[in-house]
Coordinates of C-alpha atoms in Angstrom, one line a residue:
M335 CA 3.4 -15.0 31.6
E336 CA 0.2 -16.1 29.9
L337 CA -2.9 -14.2 29.1
R338 CA -5.0 -16.6 31.1
Q339 CA -2.9 -15.9 34.2
L340 CA -3.9 -12.2 33.9
K341 CA -7.6 -13.2 33.4
Y342 CA -7.4 -15.3 36.6
F343 CA -5.7 -12.5 38.5
I344 CA -8.3 -10.0 37.5
A345 CA -11.1 -12.3 38.7
V346 CA -9.4 -12.9 42.1
A347 CA -8.5 -9.3 42.5
E348 CA -12.1 -8.2 41.8
E349 CA -13.8 -11.0 43.8
L350 CA -11.2 -11.1 46.6
H351 CA -12.3 -14.7 47.0
F352 CA -10.6 -17.7 45.3
G353 CA -13.7 -19.8 45.3
R354 CA -15.9 -17.2 43.6
A355 CA -13.1 -16.3 41.2
A356 CA -12.7 -20.0 40.2
E357 CA -16.5 -20.2 39.5
R358 CA -16.3 -17.0 37.4
C359 CA -13.4 -18.5 35.3
H360 CA -15.0 -21.9 35.1
I361 CA -11.9 -23.6 36.6
A362 CA -11.4 -25.5 39.8
Q363 CA -9.9 -23.6 42.7
P364 CA -6.6 -25.5 43.2
P365 CA -5.4 -24.8 39.5
L366 CA -6.5 -21.2 39.9
S367 CA -4.4 -20.8 43.0
Q368 CA -1.5 -22.4 41.3
Q369 CA -1.7 -20.0 38.4
I370 CA -1.8 -17.0 40.6
K371 CA 1.2 -18.3 42.6
R372 CA 3.1 -18.9 39.4
L373 CA 2.3 -15.4 38.2
E374 CA 3.7 -13.9 41.4
E375 CA 6.8 -16.0 41.1
E376 CA 7.4 -14.9 37.5
L377 CA 7.0 -11.2 38.6
G378 CA 8.9 -11.6 41.8
V379 CA 6.2 -9.6 43.5
T380 CA 3.5 -10.4 46.0
L381 CA 0.2 -9.3 44.5
L382 CA -2.3 -10.8 47.0
E383 CA -2.2 -11.0 50.8
R384 CA -3.8 -14.3 51.9
T385 CA -5.1 -15.3 55.3
S386 CA -7.5 -18.0 56.4
R387 CA -10.2 -15.4 56.6
R388 CA -9.6 -12.9 53.7
V389 CA -7.8 -12.0 50.5
S390 CA -6.6 -8.5 49.9
L391 CA -4.5 -6.7 47.3
T392 CA -1.0 -5.4 48.1
P393 CA -0.2 -1.9 46.7
E394 CA 1.7 -3.7 43.9
G395 CA -1.4 -5.8 43.3
R396 CA -3.7 -2.8 43.1
E397 CA -1.4 -1.2 40.5
F398 CA -1.1 -4.4 38.5
L399 CA -4.9 -4.8 38.5
R400 CA -5.3 -1.3 37.1
R401 CA -2.8 -2.0 34.3
C402 CA -4.3 -5.5 33.6
K403 CA -7.7 -4.0 33.3
D404 CA -6.4 -1.4 30.8
L405 CA -4.8 -4.3 28.9
E406 CA -8.0 -6.2 28.9
D407 CA -9.9 -3.2 27.6
R408 CA -7.4 -2.8 24.8
L409 CA -7.6 -6.4 23.9
K410 CA -11.4 -6.2 23.7
E411 CA -11.0 -3.1 21.4
A412 CA -8.5 -5.0 19.3
V413 CA -11.0 -7.9 18.8
I414 CA -13.8 -5.5 17.9
C415 CA -11.5 -3.6 15.5
V416 CA -10.2 -6.7 13.6
K417 CA -13.8 -8.0 13.3
D418 CA -14.9 -4.7 11.9
M419 CA -12.0 -4.7 9.6
A420 CA -13.0 -8.1 8.3
K421 CA -16.4 -6.6 7.6
G422 CA -15.0 -3.5 6.0
L423 CA -16.3 -1.2 8.8
E424 CA -12.8 -0.2 10.1
G425 CA -9.4 0.4 8.6
Q426 CA -7.6 2.5 6.0
L427 CA -6.9 2.6 2.3
S428 CA -4.0 4.1 0.5
V429 CA -5.2 5.6 -2.8
G430 CA -3.0 6.9 -5.6
F431 CA -4.2 8.9 -8.5
I432 CA -2.9 10.8 -11.5
G433 CA -3.5 14.6 -11.5
P434 CA -6.2 14.6 -14.2
A435 CA -8.3 12.2 -12.1
S436 CA -9.0 15.1 -9.7
L437 CA -11.0 16.8 -12.5
S438 CA -13.1 13.6 -13.1
R439 CA -15.9 12.0 -11.1
L440 CA -13.3 10.6 -8.7
P441 CA -13.6 13.3 -6.0
R442 CA -17.4 12.9 -5.9
A443 CA -17.0 9.1 -5.6
I444 CA -14.5 9.5 -2.8
R445 CA -16.8 11.9 -1.0
T446 CA -19.7 9.5 -1.3
F447 CA -17.5 6.7 0.1
R448 CA -16.4 8.9 3.1
E449 CA -20.0 9.8 3.9
R450 CA -21.1 6.1 3.9
N451 CA -18.0 5.0 5.8
P452 CA -16.9 7.6 8.3
N453 CA -14.7 5.2 10.2
I454 CA -12.5 4.5 7.2
R455 CA -9.3 6.5 6.8
L456 CA -8.2 7.3 3.3
D457 CA -4.6 8.4 2.5
F458 CA -4.0 10.0 -0.9
S459 CA -1.0 10.3 -3.1
A460 CA -1.0 12.2 -6.4
Q461 CA 1.6 10.9 -8.8
A462 CA 2.2 9.9 -12.4
T463 CA 1.4 6.4 -13.5
K464 CA 5.0 5.3 -13.8
E465 CA 5.5 6.3 -10.1
Q466 CA 2.4 4.6 -8.8
L467 CA 2.9 1.2 -10.3
P468 CA 6.0 0.3 -8.2
L469 CA 4.2 1.6 -5.1
L470 CA 1.2 -0.7 -5.9
R471 CA 3.5 -3.7 -6.5
G472 CA 5.3 -3.0 -3.2
D473 CA 2.0 -2.8 -1.3
R474 CA 2.5 0.9 -0.5
L475 CA -0.7 1.7 -2.3
D476 CA -3.9 -0.3 -2.0
I477 CA -5.4 1.0 -5.2
A478 CA -4.2 3.4 -7.9
F479 CA -6.1 5.4 -10.6
V480 CA -3.7 5.5 -13.6
R481 CA -3.4 5.8 -17.4
L482 CA -2.4 2.4 -18.7
F483 CA -1.3 3.3 -22.2
G484 CA 1.7 1.1 -22.8
H485 CA 2.3 0.1 -19.1
D486 CA 2.9 -3.4 -17.8
T487 CA -0.1 -4.3 -15.6
S488 CA 0.6 -8.0 -15.2
G489 CA -0.4 -9.2 -11.7
F490 CA -3.1 -6.6 -11.2
N491 CA -6.9 -6.5 -11.2
S492 CA -8.4 -3.6 -13.0
M493 CA -11.6 -1.6 -13.5
L494 CA -12.1 1.0 -16.2
F495 CA -13.2 4.1 -14.3
L496 CA -13.3 6.7 -17.1
R497 CA -13.2 6.7 -20.9
E498 CA -13.8 10.0 -22.7
P499 CA -12.6 11.7 -25.9
Y500 CA -10.1 14.5 -26.1
A501 CA -11.1 18.1 -26.3
L502 CA -9.2 21.0 -27.7
A503 CA -8.4 23.8 -25.2
V504 CA -8.0 27.1 -27.0
P505 CA -7.4 30.7 -25.6
E506 CA -10.3 33.0 -25.4
G507 CA -10.6 35.1 -28.5
H508 CA -8.8 32.4 -30.6
H509 CA -10.2 31.9 -34.1
F510 CA -11.2 28.4 -33.1
A511 CA -13.3 29.6 -30.2
D512 CA -16.5 30.1 -32.3
R513 CA -16.1 26.9 -34.4
D514 CA -18.0 23.7 -33.8
D515 CA -16.6 21.5 -36.6
L516 CA -13.0 21.2 -35.6
T517 CA -10.9 18.3 -36.9
L518 CA -7.3 17.2 -36.2
K519 CA -6.3 18.5 -39.6
D520 CA -7.3 22.1 -38.5
L521 CA -4.3 22.0 -36.1
D522 CA -1.8 22.0 -39.0
G523 CA 0.6 24.9 -38.2
E524 CA -1.2 25.9 -35.0
P525 CA 1.1 26.4 -31.9
L526 CA 0.4 23.5 -29.5
V527 CA 1.1 22.9 -25.8
F528 CA 1.9 19.3 -25.2
F529 CA 2.6 17.0 -22.3
Q530 CA 6.2 15.8 -21.6
P531 CA 7.0 12.5 -23.4
M532 CA 8.8 11.1 -20.4
N533 CA 5.5 10.8 -18.4
Q534 CA 3.6 8.8 -21.0
P535 CA 6.0 7.8 -23.8
A536 CA 3.7 5.3 -25.5
L537 CA 0.8 7.7 -25.4
Y538 CA 3.1 10.5 -26.7
R539 CA 4.1 8.3 -29.7
S540 CA 0.4 7.4 -30.3
L541 CA -0.7 11.1 -30.4
I542 CA 2.2 12.1 -32.6
G543 CA 1.2 9.2 -34.9
S544 CA -2.3 10.7 -35.1
F545 CA -0.9 13.9 -36.4
H546 CA 1.2 12.0 -38.9
K547 CA -1.9 10.2 -40.2
A548 CA -3.6 13.6 -40.6
G549 CA -0.7 14.5 -42.9
F550 CA 1.4 16.9 -40.8
M551 CA 3.8 17.3 -37.9
P552 CA 2.5 19.1 -34.8
N553 CA 3.9 22.5 -34.0
I554 CA 4.7 21.9 -30.4
V555 CA 5.9 25.2 -28.8
Q556 CA 5.9 24.2 -25.1
E557 CA 5.7 21.0 -23.0
A558 CA 4.3 20.7 -19.4
N559 CA 4.1 17.8 -17.0
T560 CA 0.4 18.1 -15.9
E561 CA -2.9 18.8 -17.6
Q562 CA -3.5 21.6 -15.2
S563 CA -0.2 23.2 -16.2
I564 CA -1.1 22.7 -19.9
V565 CA -4.4 24.4 -19.5
A566 CA -2.8 27.3 -17.6
L567 CA -0.3 27.8 -20.5
V568 CA -3.2 27.8 -23.0
A569 CA -4.8 30.6 -20.9
T570 CA -1.7 32.7 -21.5
G571 CA -2.4 32.5 -25.2
L572 CA 0.7 30.4 -25.9
G573 CA -1.2 27.9 -28.0
C574 CA -3.9 25.2 -28.1
A575 CA -3.8 21.8 -26.4
L576 CA -5.4 18.4 -26.5
V577 CA -6.8 17.6 -23.1
P578 CA -9.3 15.2 -21.6
S579 CA -12.9 16.4 -21.9
S580 CA -13.3 16.5 -18.1
S581 CA -10.7 19.3 -18.0
A582 CA -13.5 21.6 -19.0
T583 CA -15.0 21.2 -15.5
A584 CA -12.1 23.2 -14.1
C585 CA -13.8 26.3 -15.4
R586 CA -10.4 28.1 -15.8
G587 CA -10.8 31.7 -17.1
G588 CA -9.3 32.5 -20.4
V589 CA -9.8 29.1 -21.9
V590 CA -12.5 27.7 -24.2
F591 CA -12.9 23.9 -24.6
K592 CA -14.0 22.6 -28.1
A593 CA -15.0 19.2 -29.4
I594 CA -12.5 17.9 -32.0
S595 CA -12.8 14.9 -34.4
G596 CA -10.0 12.8 -35.8
D597 CA -8.1 9.5 -35.3
L598 CA -7.2 10.1 -31.6
P599 CA -7.0 7.6 -28.8
Q600 CA -9.6 7.7 -26.1
W601 CA -8.6 9.2 -22.8
E602 CA -8.9 6.6 -20.0
I603 CA -8.4 6.3 -16.3
T604 CA -8.2 2.8 -14.8
A605 CA -8.3 1.6 -11.2
L606 CA -5.6 -1.0 -10.4
W607 CA -5.2 -3.2 -7.4
K608 CA -3.6 -6.5 -6.3
K609 CA -5.9 -9.5 -6.1
K610 CA -4.4 -10.5 -2.8
N611 CA -5.2 -7.1 -1.3
E612 CA -8.9 -7.3 -2.3
T613 CA -10.2 -7.0 1.3
A614 CA -13.9 -6.4 2.3
L615 CA -12.9 -2.8 2.7
L616 CA -11.4 -2.5 -0.8
K617 CA -14.5 -4.2 -2.3
K618 CA -16.7 -1.6 -0.6
F619 CA -14.6 1.1 -2.1
L620 CA -14.7 -0.5 -5.5
D621 CA -18.5 -0.7 -5.3
V622 CA -18.7 3.1 -4.9
I623 CA -16.2 3.7 -7.6
A624 CA -18.3 1.6 -10.0
E625 CA -21.3 3.8 -9.3
Y626 CA -19.3 6.8 -10.6
S627 CA -17.5 5.2 -13.6
W628 CA -18.1 6.9 -16.9
V629 CA -17.5 5.4 -20.3
E630 CA -18.3 7.4 -23.5

């Protein structure tokens, strides 16, 4: 069965006249009649009753016409859909992000994109960088917002979305809370809450190295797997913590965020995607992301 046979059948069934149907389909009448006959033979069903004076639909023909029309409508929708996808007007994107990105400008960027593109579906996945990279390589994510410190990014395109310094989160009432001239050296002997090394081993080593350069070993009393957990532990009075400056936007009670100077790496979030997956839709998404990128 061929799509053109269904097109011919719809024309005959609606016109109930082979001559008019042939004109409508821009085909001679004999080939049109042959195609309808071949269709009936393939189905093993009589769709049209023919006499010298009239053409009419059998009950099977009426049902087949209804389903063919439905198929025709779906095909038209499919054509419109794929054309809109090619223009970036339809479709969906799978977006991965690390937890701290939710405290950055990323939520505002996504909201702007959704407002401008209401027909685009966005699927989100919050995971650590090491978990996102295999998903990105396996085409299970279209774009990922990650920390690239020490990770292999070969084969990816990238855009720096955020670069900012670290801040020091301290419990309310702490002796650092009223100081504005804090340096890394001031943390010598202070109880610290740190992230778990397994999540970002290269970054962990770099930060520990920063303490070594300042002349001391950090007094790490607790480790946690997310920045949100780290800040929550600071609020309990357990200790201080180095966190991205944007963490201050969380407005968690019981915590004060202070600027701190010293030989510390910058805190960055980078957008990663595969070049071959750079569709019109992804490009539109990247254009909005670029509007909200922030590099200090």
